[in-house]
Amino acid sequence: MGTTQLEQAPETKYWHLKTVIGEALDSEFAVGEILPNERDLAARFGVARATLRQALEQLELEGRLQRRRGVGTTVAPPRMGVAVGAAGNGWPGGTGDAWQAADSTQEIPPASVAELLGTGEETVHVLRRSRMYNGQPVAADLLYVPAASVPDLSAIDIPDGVTRARVVLRELQRLGFEGEDRAVELGSARADDARQLDRLPGAPVLLVTTRYFGPGGRTAAVSVATYRADTCRLTFGGDVEFHSGQERRAS
Amino acid sequence: MGTTQLEQAPETKYWHLKTVIGEALDSEFAVGEILPNERDLAARFGVARATLRQALEQLELEGRLQRRRGVGTTVAPPRMGVAVGAAGNGWPGGTGDAWQAADSTQEIPPASVAELLGTGEETVHVLRRSRMYNGQPVAADLLYVPAASVPDLSAIDIPDGVTRARVVLRELQRLGFEGEDRAVELGSARADDARQLDRLPGAPVLLVTTRYFGPGGRTAAVSVATYRADTCRLTFGGDVEFHSGQERRAS
DNA sequence: AAGTGGTCTAGACCACCAA
DNA sequence: TGGTGGTCTAGACCACTTA
């Protein structure tokens, strides 16, 4: 009667586990330290392995644990702040930052990209790049460049993918751009991205879609970057580094 | 011998399922349509329910499905683009946009926030707000404001939380700010945020941490916003709307 | 009360890594 | 080869919504 009935949900087991383990991580474990294996942990807490795993999965999602098949579960360092704003990368790869142009082909872009580009079913240059940070791969990226955006190249024929990538980037950089647009959403890693990022397919990733506007307001290029969600915190604007004292190091 | 041995991973069941169902969603289902229940689907594909669920979970993570306990699984509309950049919200809640100031207390901020504010263990104003979009809750937010940032209020004592929230916001708006800083990372919803966002605890969310710089470069306030990762695509900069023709409507 | 998705169990086997 | 995390199964029960 008088009891304010606010308890509501009786807190599930895995949620409680997650809390308990999370607190233990703060107080009793150092970064890089290895946890007991899942079977032992499950036994120790008196739950099924699946339940224990549900807790670990969330902690990994939050960037507090790192699990590797065949190896074990370790305490993850704090997420690294990765600059995505205008300060970080003009034409990505242009200024020789951590982006590494890997390859280039000419393909018909997927519908979602074609819509952003405003092109129809024309083929575009597709540059594959990957971004390193503190010696770790943090992002895989596809840069879609319509042939119209780099007119001076249409006559030349360059067979090698890597050098063509470099040439396209240089040309883009020469032309410059007038603005950019960015969107971030949650996704799961495709098989090839997963391989580049040293994760399993389906791993949670942050999808950063950038539109680059050329002269006249036309969309000159579109980039879709796939960042590891477990290890990265994306930073925007402000040239100041977040948390500058606490960046992640290789384990 | 001659067989280029590149097959590599024999593609797990749930991954294959995810692909198959995903394609079916594109071709055979309309937005809002209800899928068969999990037990039926599992039987139809000849897998255990847990396996089927693993596939659905990923599709939900990617914003393609919406599942509600007691109701069913429906096809989700495309994610809505939510503006987070400077254009979207000055002092959030200030211009009467979709933010709704709900409450305000004075508390000692969590260590992570205190570090960003540069304050010690002093109490700060904590404004709780929530953001609506197309009639749906998309974000819950905590705005931490050190007393020093709103000096004119230190003398006044306002007992009511809601009006105090409004007063603090008005004062902040009057003072203005000189810059901001933003970071985005993946998280899982705390119990209270989950309630506000109409999700279960642990649901994947995008955590947007914003630092507002006051005159002199000091951090005037810090906001931690929790966006539903399943329904939201965060957009930054550029006053142009992404995908303007395809926005999400209430189902 | 019936039907949905969410949690949990106790097993089994597989893919991967390091010694 | 032994140990790790990843996948998969076939059940059971629970929390929630709707009628």
Coordinates of C-alpha atoms (C1' of nucleotides) in Angstrom, one line a residue:
Chain A
M1 CA 0.0 0.0 0.0
G2 CA 2.4 2.6 1.2
T3 CA 5.3 1.0 -0.6
T4 CA 6.2 3.1 -3.6
Q5 CA 6.4 0.4 -6.1
L6 CA 9.3 1.6 -8.1
E7 CA 11.7 -1.3 -8.3
Q8 CA 10.4 -2.2 -11.7
A9 CA 12.8 -4.5 -13.5
P10 CA 14.5 -7.1 -11.3
E11 CA 17.8 -6.5 -13.1
T12 CA 18.9 -9.4 -15.3
K13 CA 21.8 -11.6 -14.5
Y14 CA 24.1 -10.5 -17.3
W15 CA 23.5 -6.8 -16.5
H16 CA 24.4 -7.4 -12.9
L17 CA 27.5 -9.4 -14.1
K18 CA 28.5 -6.6 -16.4
T19 CA 28.3 -4.1 -13.5
V20 CA 30.3 -6.3 -11.2
I21 CA 33.0 -7.1 -13.7
G22 CA 33.1 -3.5 -14.8
E23 CA 33.8 -2.4 -11.3
A24 CA 36.4 -5.1 -10.9
L25 CA 38.2 -3.8 -14.0
D26 CA 38.4 -0.4 -12.5
S27 CA 39.8 -1.5 -9.2
E28 CA 41.6 -4.7 -9.6
F29 CA 43.0 -4.9 -13.1
A30 CA 45.6 -3.0 -15.1
V31 CA 45.4 -2.2 -18.7
G32 CA 46.5 -5.1 -20.8
E33 CA 46.0 -7.7 -18.1
I34 CA 44.5 -11.0 -19.1
L35 CA 41.2 -12.1 -17.6
P36 CA 40.5 -15.7 -16.7
N37 CA 38.9 -17.6 -19.6
E38 CA 35.2 -17.6 -20.1
R39 CA 34.6 -21.1 -18.8
D40 CA 36.3 -20.3 -15.6
L41 CA 34.6 -17.0 -15.2
A42 CA 31.2 -18.5 -15.8
A43 CA 31.9 -21.2 -13.2
R44 CA 33.2 -18.6 -10.7
F45 CA 30.0 -16.5 -11.1
G46 CA 27.8 -19.6 -11.2
V47 CA 26.2 -18.8 -14.6
A48 CA 26.2 -20.4 -18.0
R49 CA 28.9 -19.4 -20.4
A50 CA 26.4 -17.7 -22.7
T51 CA 25.3 -15.4 -19.9
L52 CA 28.8 -14.6 -19.0
R53 CA 29.5 -13.9 -22.6
Q54 CA 26.6 -11.5 -22.9
A55 CA 28.2 -9.4 -20.2
L56 CA 31.6 -9.5 -21.8
E57 CA 30.2 -8.6 -25.1
Q58 CA 28.7 -5.4 -23.7
L59 CA 32.0 -4.5 -22.0
E60 CA 33.8 -5.0 -25.2
L61 CA 31.2 -2.9 -27.0
E62 CA 32.0 -0.1 -24.5
G63 CA 35.6 -0.4 -25.2
R64 CA 36.6 -1.8 -21.8
L65 CA 37.6 -5.3 -22.9
Q66 CA 39.4 -6.7 -25.9
R67 CA 38.7 -10.3 -26.8
R68 CA 40.8 -12.3 -29.4
R69 CA 40.0 -15.8 -30.5
G70 CA 42.7 -18.2 -29.6
V71 CA 44.3 -15.7 -27.2
G72 CA 42.1 -14.5 -24.5
T73 CA 40.3 -11.5 -23.0
T74 CA 42.4 -8.5 -22.0
V75 CA 41.6 -5.2 -20.3
A76 CA 41.5 -2.5 -23.0
P77 CA 43.2 0.8 -22.8
P78 CA 41.0 3.9 -23.0
R79 CA 39.7 4.6 -26.4
M80 CA 41.9 6.7 -28.6
G81 CA 40.6 10.0 -29.9
V82 CA 40.7 10.0 -33.6
A83 CA 40.3 13.4 -35.4
V84 CA 37.7 13.3 -38.1
G85 CA 37.0 17.0 -38.5
A86 CA 38.4 19.3 -41.1
A87 CA 41.5 19.7 -39.1
G88 CA 42.4 16.0 -39.3
N89 CA 42.3 15.4 -43.0
G90 CA 41.8 17.7 -45.9
W91 CA 41.8 15.4 -48.8
P92 CA 42.5 12.4 -46.8
G93 CA 45.8 10.9 -47.6
G94 CA 46.8 14.2 -49.2
T95 CA 49.1 15.6 -46.6
G96 CA 50.6 12.3 -45.8
D97 CA 48.9 11.8 -42.5
A98 CA 48.0 8.4 -41.2
W99 CA 46.0 7.5 -44.2
Q100 CA 47.6 5.0 -46.6
A101 CA 46.2 4.8 -50.1
A102 CA 46.2 1.2 -51.0
D103 CA 44.5 0.6 -54.3
S104 CA 42.1 2.0 -56.9
T105 CA 39.7 0.6 -59.4
Q106 CA 36.9 1.9 -61.5
E107 CA 33.4 0.6 -60.6
I108 CA 29.8 1.4 -60.6
P109 CA 29.1 2.7 -57.0
P110 CA 26.5 1.2 -54.8
A111 CA 23.1 2.8 -55.0
S112 CA 23.4 4.7 -51.7
V113 CA 26.7 6.3 -52.8
A114 CA 25.4 7.0 -56.3
E115 CA 22.5 8.9 -54.8
L116 CA 24.9 11.1 -52.7
L117 CA 27.1 11.7 -55.7
G118 CA 24.1 12.7 -57.9
T119 CA 25.6 10.6 -60.7
G120 CA 23.6 7.9 -62.3
E121 CA 25.0 4.5 -63.1
E122 CA 28.4 5.8 -64.3
T123 CA 31.6 4.3 -63.2
V124 CA 33.6 6.2 -60.7
H125 CA 37.1 5.9 -59.3
V126 CA 37.1 3.9 -56.0
L127 CA 40.1 4.5 -53.8
R128 CA 40.7 2.0 -51.0
R129 CA 42.6 3.5 -48.1
S130 CA 43.3 2.5 -44.5
R131 CA 44.1 4.6 -41.5
M132 CA 46.6 3.7 -38.8
Y133 CA 46.9 5.2 -35.4
N134 CA 49.4 4.3 -32.8
G135 CA 50.5 1.4 -34.9
Q136 CA 47.0 0.0 -35.0
P137 CA 44.5 0.0 -37.9
V138 CA 41.5 2.1 -37.0
A139 CA 39.7 2.7 -40.2
A140 CA 39.1 1.3 -43.7
D141 CA 37.8 3.8 -46.2
L142 CA 36.4 3.9 -49.7
L143 CA 36.6 7.2 -51.6
Y144 CA 34.3 7.5 -54.5
V145 CA 35.4 10.0 -57.2
P146 CA 33.4 10.6 -60.3
A147 CA 35.4 10.9 -63.4
A148 CA 34.0 14.3 -63.9
S149 CA 35.7 15.5 -60.7
V150 CA 39.1 14.9 -62.1
P151 CA 38.7 15.9 -65.7
D152 CA 42.4 16.1 -66.5
L153 CA 42.8 12.3 -66.0
S154 CA 40.2 11.2 -68.4
A155 CA 42.7 11.0 -71.3
I156 CA 45.4 9.2 -69.4
D157 CA 45.3 5.5 -68.9
I158 CA 47.1 4.2 -65.8
P159 CA 46.9 0.5 -65.4
D160 CA 48.4 0.2 -61.9
G161 CA 45.9 0.7 -59.1
V162 CA 48.2 2.1 -56.5
T163 CA 49.7 4.7 -58.7
R164 CA 46.3 5.6 -60.1
A165 CA 45.1 6.2 -56.5
R166 CA 48.0 8.5 -55.9
V167 CA 47.4 10.4 -59.1
V168 CA 43.7 10.8 -58.4
L169 CA 44.4 12.1 -54.9
R170 CA 47.0 14.6 -56.2
E171 CA 44.6 15.8 -58.8
L172 CA 41.8 16.2 -56.2
Q173 CA 44.2 18.1 -53.9
R174 CA 45.1 20.4 -56.7
L175 CA 41.5 21.2 -57.5
G176 CA 40.6 21.7 -53.8
F177 CA 37.1 21.7 -52.5
E178 CA 34.7 24.2 -51.0
G179 CA 33.0 22.4 -48.1
E180 CA 32.2 19.1 -46.6
D181 CA 29.4 17.3 -44.9
R182 CA 29.6 14.5 -42.5
A183 CA 27.3 11.8 -41.0
V184 CA 28.1 9.2 -38.4
E185 CA 26.1 6.1 -37.8
L186 CA 26.5 2.6 -36.3
G187 CA 27.1 -0.3 -38.6
S188 CA 28.7 -3.7 -38.6
A189 CA 31.9 -4.5 -40.4
R190 CA 31.7 -6.2 -43.8
A191 CA 34.0 -9.2 -44.3
D192 CA 36.7 -7.2 -46.1
D193 CA 36.6 -4.3 -43.8
A194 CA 36.8 -6.6 -40.8
R195 CA 39.9 -8.2 -42.2
Q196 CA 41.6 -4.8 -42.6
L197 CA 40.6 -3.8 -39.1
D198 CA 41.8 -7.1 -37.6
R199 CA 38.3 -7.9 -36.3
L200 CA 35.7 -10.6 -37.1
P201 CA 33.0 -9.8 -39.7
G202 CA 30.0 -8.1 -38.1
A203 CA 32.1 -6.3 -35.5
P204 CA 30.5 -3.0 -34.5
V205 CA 31.9 0.0 -36.5
L206 CA 31.2 3.7 -36.8
L207 CA 30.4 4.6 -40.4
V208 CA 31.5 8.0 -41.3
T209 CA 30.1 9.3 -44.6
T210 CA 31.7 12.5 -45.9
R211 CA 30.6 14.5 -48.9
Y212 CA 33.1 16.8 -50.4
F213 CA 31.8 19.7 -52.4
G214 CA 33.6 21.0 -55.4
P215 CA 33.4 24.4 -57.1
G216 CA 29.8 25.2 -57.9
G217 CA 28.4 23.2 -55.0
R218 CA 28.5 19.9 -56.8
T219 CA 29.4 16.8 -54.9
A220 CA 33.0 16.2 -55.9
A221 CA 33.5 13.0 -54.0
V222 CA 32.1 10.8 -51.3
S223 CA 34.0 8.9 -48.7
V224 CA 32.7 6.1 -46.5
A225 CA 35.0 5.4 -43.7
T226 CA 34.6 2.4 -41.3
Y227 CA 36.1 3.0 -37.9
R228 CA 36.5 0.3 -35.2
A229 CA 33.9 1.2 -32.7
D230 CA 35.5 -0.6 -29.8
T231 CA 38.8 1.3 -29.9
C232 CA 37.9 4.7 -31.4
R233 CA 36.4 7.8 -30.1
L234 CA 35.8 10.2 -33.1
T235 CA 36.6 13.8 -32.4
F236 CA 35.3 16.7 -34.4
G237 CA 36.2 20.3 -34.7
G238 CA 38.4 22.1 -32.1
D239 CA 42.1 21.8 -32.7
V240 CA 42.5 20.9 -29.1
E241 CA 43.1 17.2 -28.3
F242 CA 40.6 15.7 -26.0
H243 CA 42.2 13.9 -23.1
S244 CA 45.6 14.5 -24.4
G245 CA 47.4 12.9 -21.5
Q246 CA 45.6 9.6 -21.7
E247 CA 46.0 8.3 -25.2
R248 CA 46.0 4.6 -26.1
R249 CA 49.2 2.8 -26.7
A250 CA 49.8 -0.5 -28.2
S251 CA 49.3 -3.3 -25.7
Chain B
M1 CA 47.2 -27.9 -56.4
G2 CA 46.0 -25.4 -58.9
T3 CA 43.0 -24.5 -56.8
T4 CA 43.6 -21.0 -55.5
Q5 CA 42.7 -21.6 -51.9
L6 CA 41.0 -18.4 -51.1
E7 CA 37.7 -19.4 -49.7
Q8 CA 39.0 -18.8 -46.3
A9 CA 36.1 -18.6 -43.8
P10 CA 33.2 -20.9 -44.6
E11 CA 30.8 -18.2 -43.7
T12 CA 28.9 -18.8 -40.5
K13 CA 25.2 -19.6 -40.4
Y14 CA 24.0 -16.4 -38.8
W15 CA 26.0 -14.3 -41.2
H16 CA 24.5 -16.1 -44.2
L17 CA 21.1 -15.7 -42.6
K18 CA 21.6 -12.0 -42.1
T19 CA 22.5 -11.7 -45.7
V20 CA 19.5 -13.7 -46.9
I21 CA 17.0 -11.8 -44.6
G22 CA 18.6 -8.5 -45.5
E23 CA 18.0 -9.1 -49.2
A24 CA 14.5 -10.2 -48.5
L25 CA 13.9 -7.0 -46.6
D26 CA 14.9 -5.0 -49.6
S27 CA 12.8 -6.9 -52.1
E28 CA 9.8 -8.3 -50.4
F29 CA 9.0 -6.2 -47.4
A30 CA 7.7 -2.7 -47.0
V31 CA 8.6 -0.3 -44.2
G32 CA 6.6 -1.0 -41.1
E33 CA 5.6 -4.5 -42.1
I34 CA 5.7 -7.2 -39.5
L35 CA 8.0 -10.2 -39.9
P36 CA 7.0 -13.7 -38.8
N37 CA 7.9 -14.3 -35.2
E38 CA 11.3 -15.7 -34.2
R39 CA 10.2 -19.3 -33.6
D40 CA 8.6 -19.5 -37.0
L41 CA 11.5 -17.9 -38.8
A42 CA 14.0 -20.2 -37.1
A43 CA 12.0 -23.2 -38.1
R44 CA 11.6 -21.9 -41.6
F45 CA 15.4 -21.6 -42.0
G46 CA 16.1 -24.7 -40.1
V47 CA 18.2 -23.2 -37.4
A48 CA 18.0 -22.7 -33.6
R49 CA 16.3 -19.6 -32.4
A50 CA 19.5 -18.3 -30.9
T51 CA 21.1 -18.4 -34.3
L52 CA 18.2 -16.7 -35.9
R53 CA 18.3 -14.1 -33.2
Q54 CA 22.0 -13.4 -33.8
A55 CA 21.1 -12.5 -37.4
L56 CA 18.2 -10.3 -36.3
E57 CA 20.3 -8.6 -33.7
Q58 CA 22.8 -7.4 -36.3
L59 CA 20.1 -6.3 -38.7
E60 CA 18.6 -4.3 -35.8
L61 CA 22.0 -2.8 -35.0
E62 CA 22.2 -1.7 -38.6
G63 CA 18.9 0.0 -38.3
R64 CA 17.1 -2.3 -40.7
L65 CA 14.8 -3.9 -38.1
Q66 CA 12.9 -2.8 -35.1
R67 CA 12.1 -5.4 -32.4
R68 CA 9.8 -4.8 -29.5
R69 CA 9.1 -7.2 -26.7
G70 CA 5.5 -8.4 -26.6
V71 CA 4.9 -6.9 -30.1
G72 CA 7.1 -8.3 -32.8
T73 CA 9.7 -7.5 -35.3
T74 CA 9.0 -4.8 -38.0
V75 CA 10.9 -3.4 -40.9
A76 CA 12.5 -0.2 -39.8
P77 CA 12.4 3.0 -41.9
P78 CA 15.7 4.5 -43.0
R79 CA 17.6 6.1 -40.2
M80 CA 16.7 9.8 -39.6
G81 CA 19.5 12.3 -40.0
V82 CA 19.8 14.3 -36.7
A83 CA 21.8 17.5 -36.8
V84 CA 24.5 17.6 -34.1
G85 CA 26.7 20.3 -35.5
A86 CA 26.9 23.9 -34.6
A87 CA 23.9 24.6 -36.9
G88 CA 21.7 22.3 -35.0
N89 CA 21.8 23.6 -31.5
G90 CA 23.6 26.6 -30.0
W91 CA 23.0 26.3 -26.4
P92 CA 20.9 23.3 -26.7
G93 CA 17.4 24.0 -25.7
G94 CA 18.1 27.7 -26.0
T95 CA 16.3 28.4 -29.3
G96 CA 13.4 26.2 -28.5
D97 CA 14.4 23.5 -30.9
A98 CA 13.5 19.9 -30.3
W99 CA 15.3 19.8 -27.0
Q100 CA 13.1 19.8 -23.9
A101 CA 14.6 20.8 -20.6
A102 CA 13.2 18.4 -18.1
D103 CA 14.9 18.8 -14.7
S104 CA 17.9 20.2 -12.9
T105 CA 19.8 19.3 -9.8
Q106 CA 23.2 20.2 -8.3
E107 CA 25.5 17.2 -8.0
I108 CA 29.1 16.2 -8.0
P109 CA 29.8 15.2 -11.6
P110 CA 31.3 11.8 -12.4
A111 CA 35.1 11.7 -12.7
S112 CA 35.2 11.6 -16.4
V113 CA 33.1 14.8 -16.7
A114 CA 35.0 16.6 -13.9
E115 CA 38.2 16.0 -15.8
L116 CA 36.7 17.6 -18.9
L117 CA 35.4 20.5 -16.9
G118 CA 38.7 21.0 -15.1
T119 CA 36.9 21.5 -11.9
G120 CA 37.7 19.4 -8.9
E121 CA 35.0 17.8 -6.8
E122 CA 32.8 20.9 -6.7
T123 CA 29.1 20.5 -7.4
V124 CA 27.8 21.6 -10.7
H125 CA 24.4 22.2 -12.2
V126 CA 23.1 19.1 -14.0
L127 CA 20.4 19.7 -16.5
R128 CA 18.5 16.7 -17.8
R129 CA 17.1 17.2 -21.3
S130 CA 15.6 15.0 -24.0
R131 CA 15.4 15.4 -27.7
M132 CA 12.4 14.6 -29.9
Y133 CA 12.4 14.1 -33.6
N134 CA 9.5 13.2 -35.7
G135 CA 7.6 12.5 -32.6
Q136 CA 10.1 10.0 -31.4
P137 CA 12.6 10.3 -28.6
V138 CA 16.1 10.2 -30.1
A139 CA 18.4 11.4 -27.3
A140 CA 18.7 11.9 -23.6
D141 CA 21.2 14.4 -22.5
L142 CA 23.0 15.7 -19.4
L143 CA 24.4 19.2 -19.4
Y144 CA 27.0 19.9 -16.7
V145 CA 27.4 23.5 -15.8
P146 CA 29.8 24.6 -13.1
A147 CA 28.5 27.3 -10.8
A148 CA 31.4 29.5 -12.0
S149 CA 29.9 29.5 -15.5
V150 CA 26.7 31.2 -14.4
P151 CA 28.0 33.6 -11.7
D152 CA 24.8 35.7 -11.6
L153 CA 22.8 32.8 -10.3
S154 CA 25.0 32.0 -7.3
A155 CA 23.0 34.4 -5.0
I156 CA 19.6 33.3 -6.1
D157 CA 18.0 30.2 -4.7
I158 CA 15.5 28.4 -6.9
P159 CA 14.0 25.3 -5.5
D160 CA 12.1 24.0 -8.5
G161 CA 14.3 21.9 -10.8
V162 CA 12.5 22.7 -14.0
T163 CA 12.5 26.4 -13.7
R164 CA 16.1 26.4 -12.4
A165 CA 17.0 24.5 -15.6
R166 CA 15.3 27.2 -17.7
V167 CA 17.1 29.9 -15.8
V168 CA 20.5 28.3 -16.1
L169 CA 20.0 27.9 -19.9
R170 CA 18.9 31.5 -20.3
E171 CA 21.9 32.7 -18.4
L172 CA 24.2 30.5 -20.5
Q173 CA 22.7 31.8 -23.6
R174 CA 23.1 35.4 -22.5
L175 CA 26.8 34.8 -21.8
G176 CA 27.4 33.0 -25.0
F177 CA 30.4 30.8 -25.8
E178 CA 33.4 31.0 -28.0
G179 CA 33.8 27.5 -29.4
E180 CA 32.9 23.9 -29.0
D181 CA 34.5 20.5 -29.2
R182 CA 32.8 17.2 -30.0
A183 CA 33.5 13.5 -29.7
V184 CA 31.4 10.5 -30.7
E185 CA 31.7 7.0 -29.4
L186 CA 29.7 3.9 -29.1
G187 CA 28.1 3.0 -25.8
S188 CA 25.3 1.1 -24.3
A189 CA 22.3 2.7 -22.7
R190 CA 22.2 3.1 -18.9
A191 CA 18.9 2.0 -17.3
D192 CA 17.5 5.5 -17.0
D193 CA 18.5 6.6 -20.5
A194 CA 17.1 3.5 -21.9
R195 CA 13.7 4.3 -20.3
Q196 CA 13.8 7.8 -21.8
L197 CA 14.7 6.4 -25.2
D198 CA 12.0 3.7 -25.1
R199 CA 14.6 0.9 -25.3
L200 CA 15.9 -1.8 -23.1
P201 CA 19.0 -1.2 -20.9
G202 CA 22.2 -1.9 -22.8
A203 CA 20.8 -0.9 -26.1
P204 CA 23.5 0.5 -28.4
V205 CA 23.8 4.2 -28.3
L206 CA 26.0 6.9 -29.8
L207 CA 27.5 9.0 -27.0
V208 CA 28.1 12.6 -28.0
T209 CA 30.3 14.5 -25.6
T210 CA 30.5 18.2 -26.2
R211 CA 32.7 20.8 -24.5
Y212 CA 31.5 24.4 -24.7
F213 CA 34.3 27.0 -24.3
G214 CA 33.5 30.2 -22.5
P215 CA 35.4 33.5 -22.7
G216 CA 39.0 33.0 -21.9
G217 CA 39.0 29.5 -23.3
R218 CA 37.8 27.9 -20.1
T219 CA 35.4 25.0 -20.4
A220 CA 32.1 26.6 -19.6
A221 CA 30.0 23.4 -19.8
V222 CA 30.0 19.8 -20.9
S223 CA 27.2 17.9 -22.4
V224 CA 26.9 14.2 -22.7
A225 CA 24.1 13.2 -25.1
T226 CA 22.9 9.7 -25.6
Y227 CA 21.5 9.0 -29.1
R228 CA 19.6 5.9 -30.1
A229 CA 22.1 4.2 -32.4
D230 CA 19.5 2.1 -34.2
T231 CA 17.3 5.0 -35.4
C232 CA 19.8 7.9 -35.7
R233 CA 22.4 9.0 -38.2
L234 CA 24.2 12.0 -36.7
T235 CA 25.0 14.8 -39.1
F236 CA 27.7 17.4 -38.7
G237 CA 28.4 20.7 -40.3
G238 CA 27.0 21.7 -43.7
D239 CA 23.5 23.3 -43.5
V240 CA 22.3 21.0 -46.2
E241 CA 20.2 18.1 -45.2
F242 CA 21.5 14.7 -46.1
H243 CA 19.0 12.6 -47.9
S244 CA 16.3 15.2 -47.5
G245 CA 13.7 13.3 -49.4
Q246 CA 13.9 10.1 -47.4
E247 CA 13.4 11.0 -43.8
R248 CA 11.8 8.7 -41.3
R249 CA 8.3 9.0 -40.2
A250 CA 6.5 7.5 -37.2
S251 CA 5.6 3.9 -38.0
Chain C
dA1 C1' -4.8 -15.5 -21.9
dA2 C1' -2.2 -15.8 -25.8
dG3 C1' 1.7 -14.4 -28.3
dT4 C1' 5.8 -11.7 -28.7
dG5 C1' 10.8 -10.9 -27.9
dG6 C1' 14.4 -11.2 -23.9
dT7 C1' 17.0 -14.1 -20.8
dC8 C1' 19.2 -18.3 -19.3
dT9 C1' 20.9 -23.1 -19.4
dA10 C1' 24.1 -27.0 -20.4
dG11 C1' 25.9 -28.9 -23.4
dA12 C1' 28.7 -29.6 -28.3
dC13 C1' 31.8 -28.5 -31.9
dC14 C1' 34.6 -25.2 -34.6
dA15 C1' 38.4 -21.7 -35.9
dC16 C1' 42.3 -19.8 -34.3
dC17 C1' 46.7 -19.0 -31.8
dA18 C1' 50.8 -20.1 -29.3
dA19 C1' 54.0 -23.2 -27.4
Chain D
dT1 C1' 48.5 -30.0 -29.2
dG2 C1' 46.1 -27.7 -25.7
dG3 C1' 43.6 -23.6 -24.7
dT4 C1' 41.1 -19.6 -26.2
dG5 C1' 37.0 -17.3 -27.9
dG6 C1' 33.2 -17.9 -31.6
dT7 C1' 29.2 -20.5 -33.2
dC8 C1' 25.3 -23.5 -32.7
dT9 C1' 21.7 -26.3 -30.5
dA10 C1' 17.2 -27.5 -28.1
dG11 C1' 15.2 -26.6 -24.8
dA12 C1' 13.0 -23.6 -20.5
dC13 C1' 11.2 -19.7 -18.3
dC14 C1' 10.4 -14.6 -17.9
dA15 C1' 8.7 -9.7 -19.1
dC16 C1' 5.8 -7.4 -21.7
dT17 C1' 2.0 -6.1 -24.9
dT18 C1' -2.4 -6.7 -26.8
dA19 C1' -6.9 -8.2 -27.1

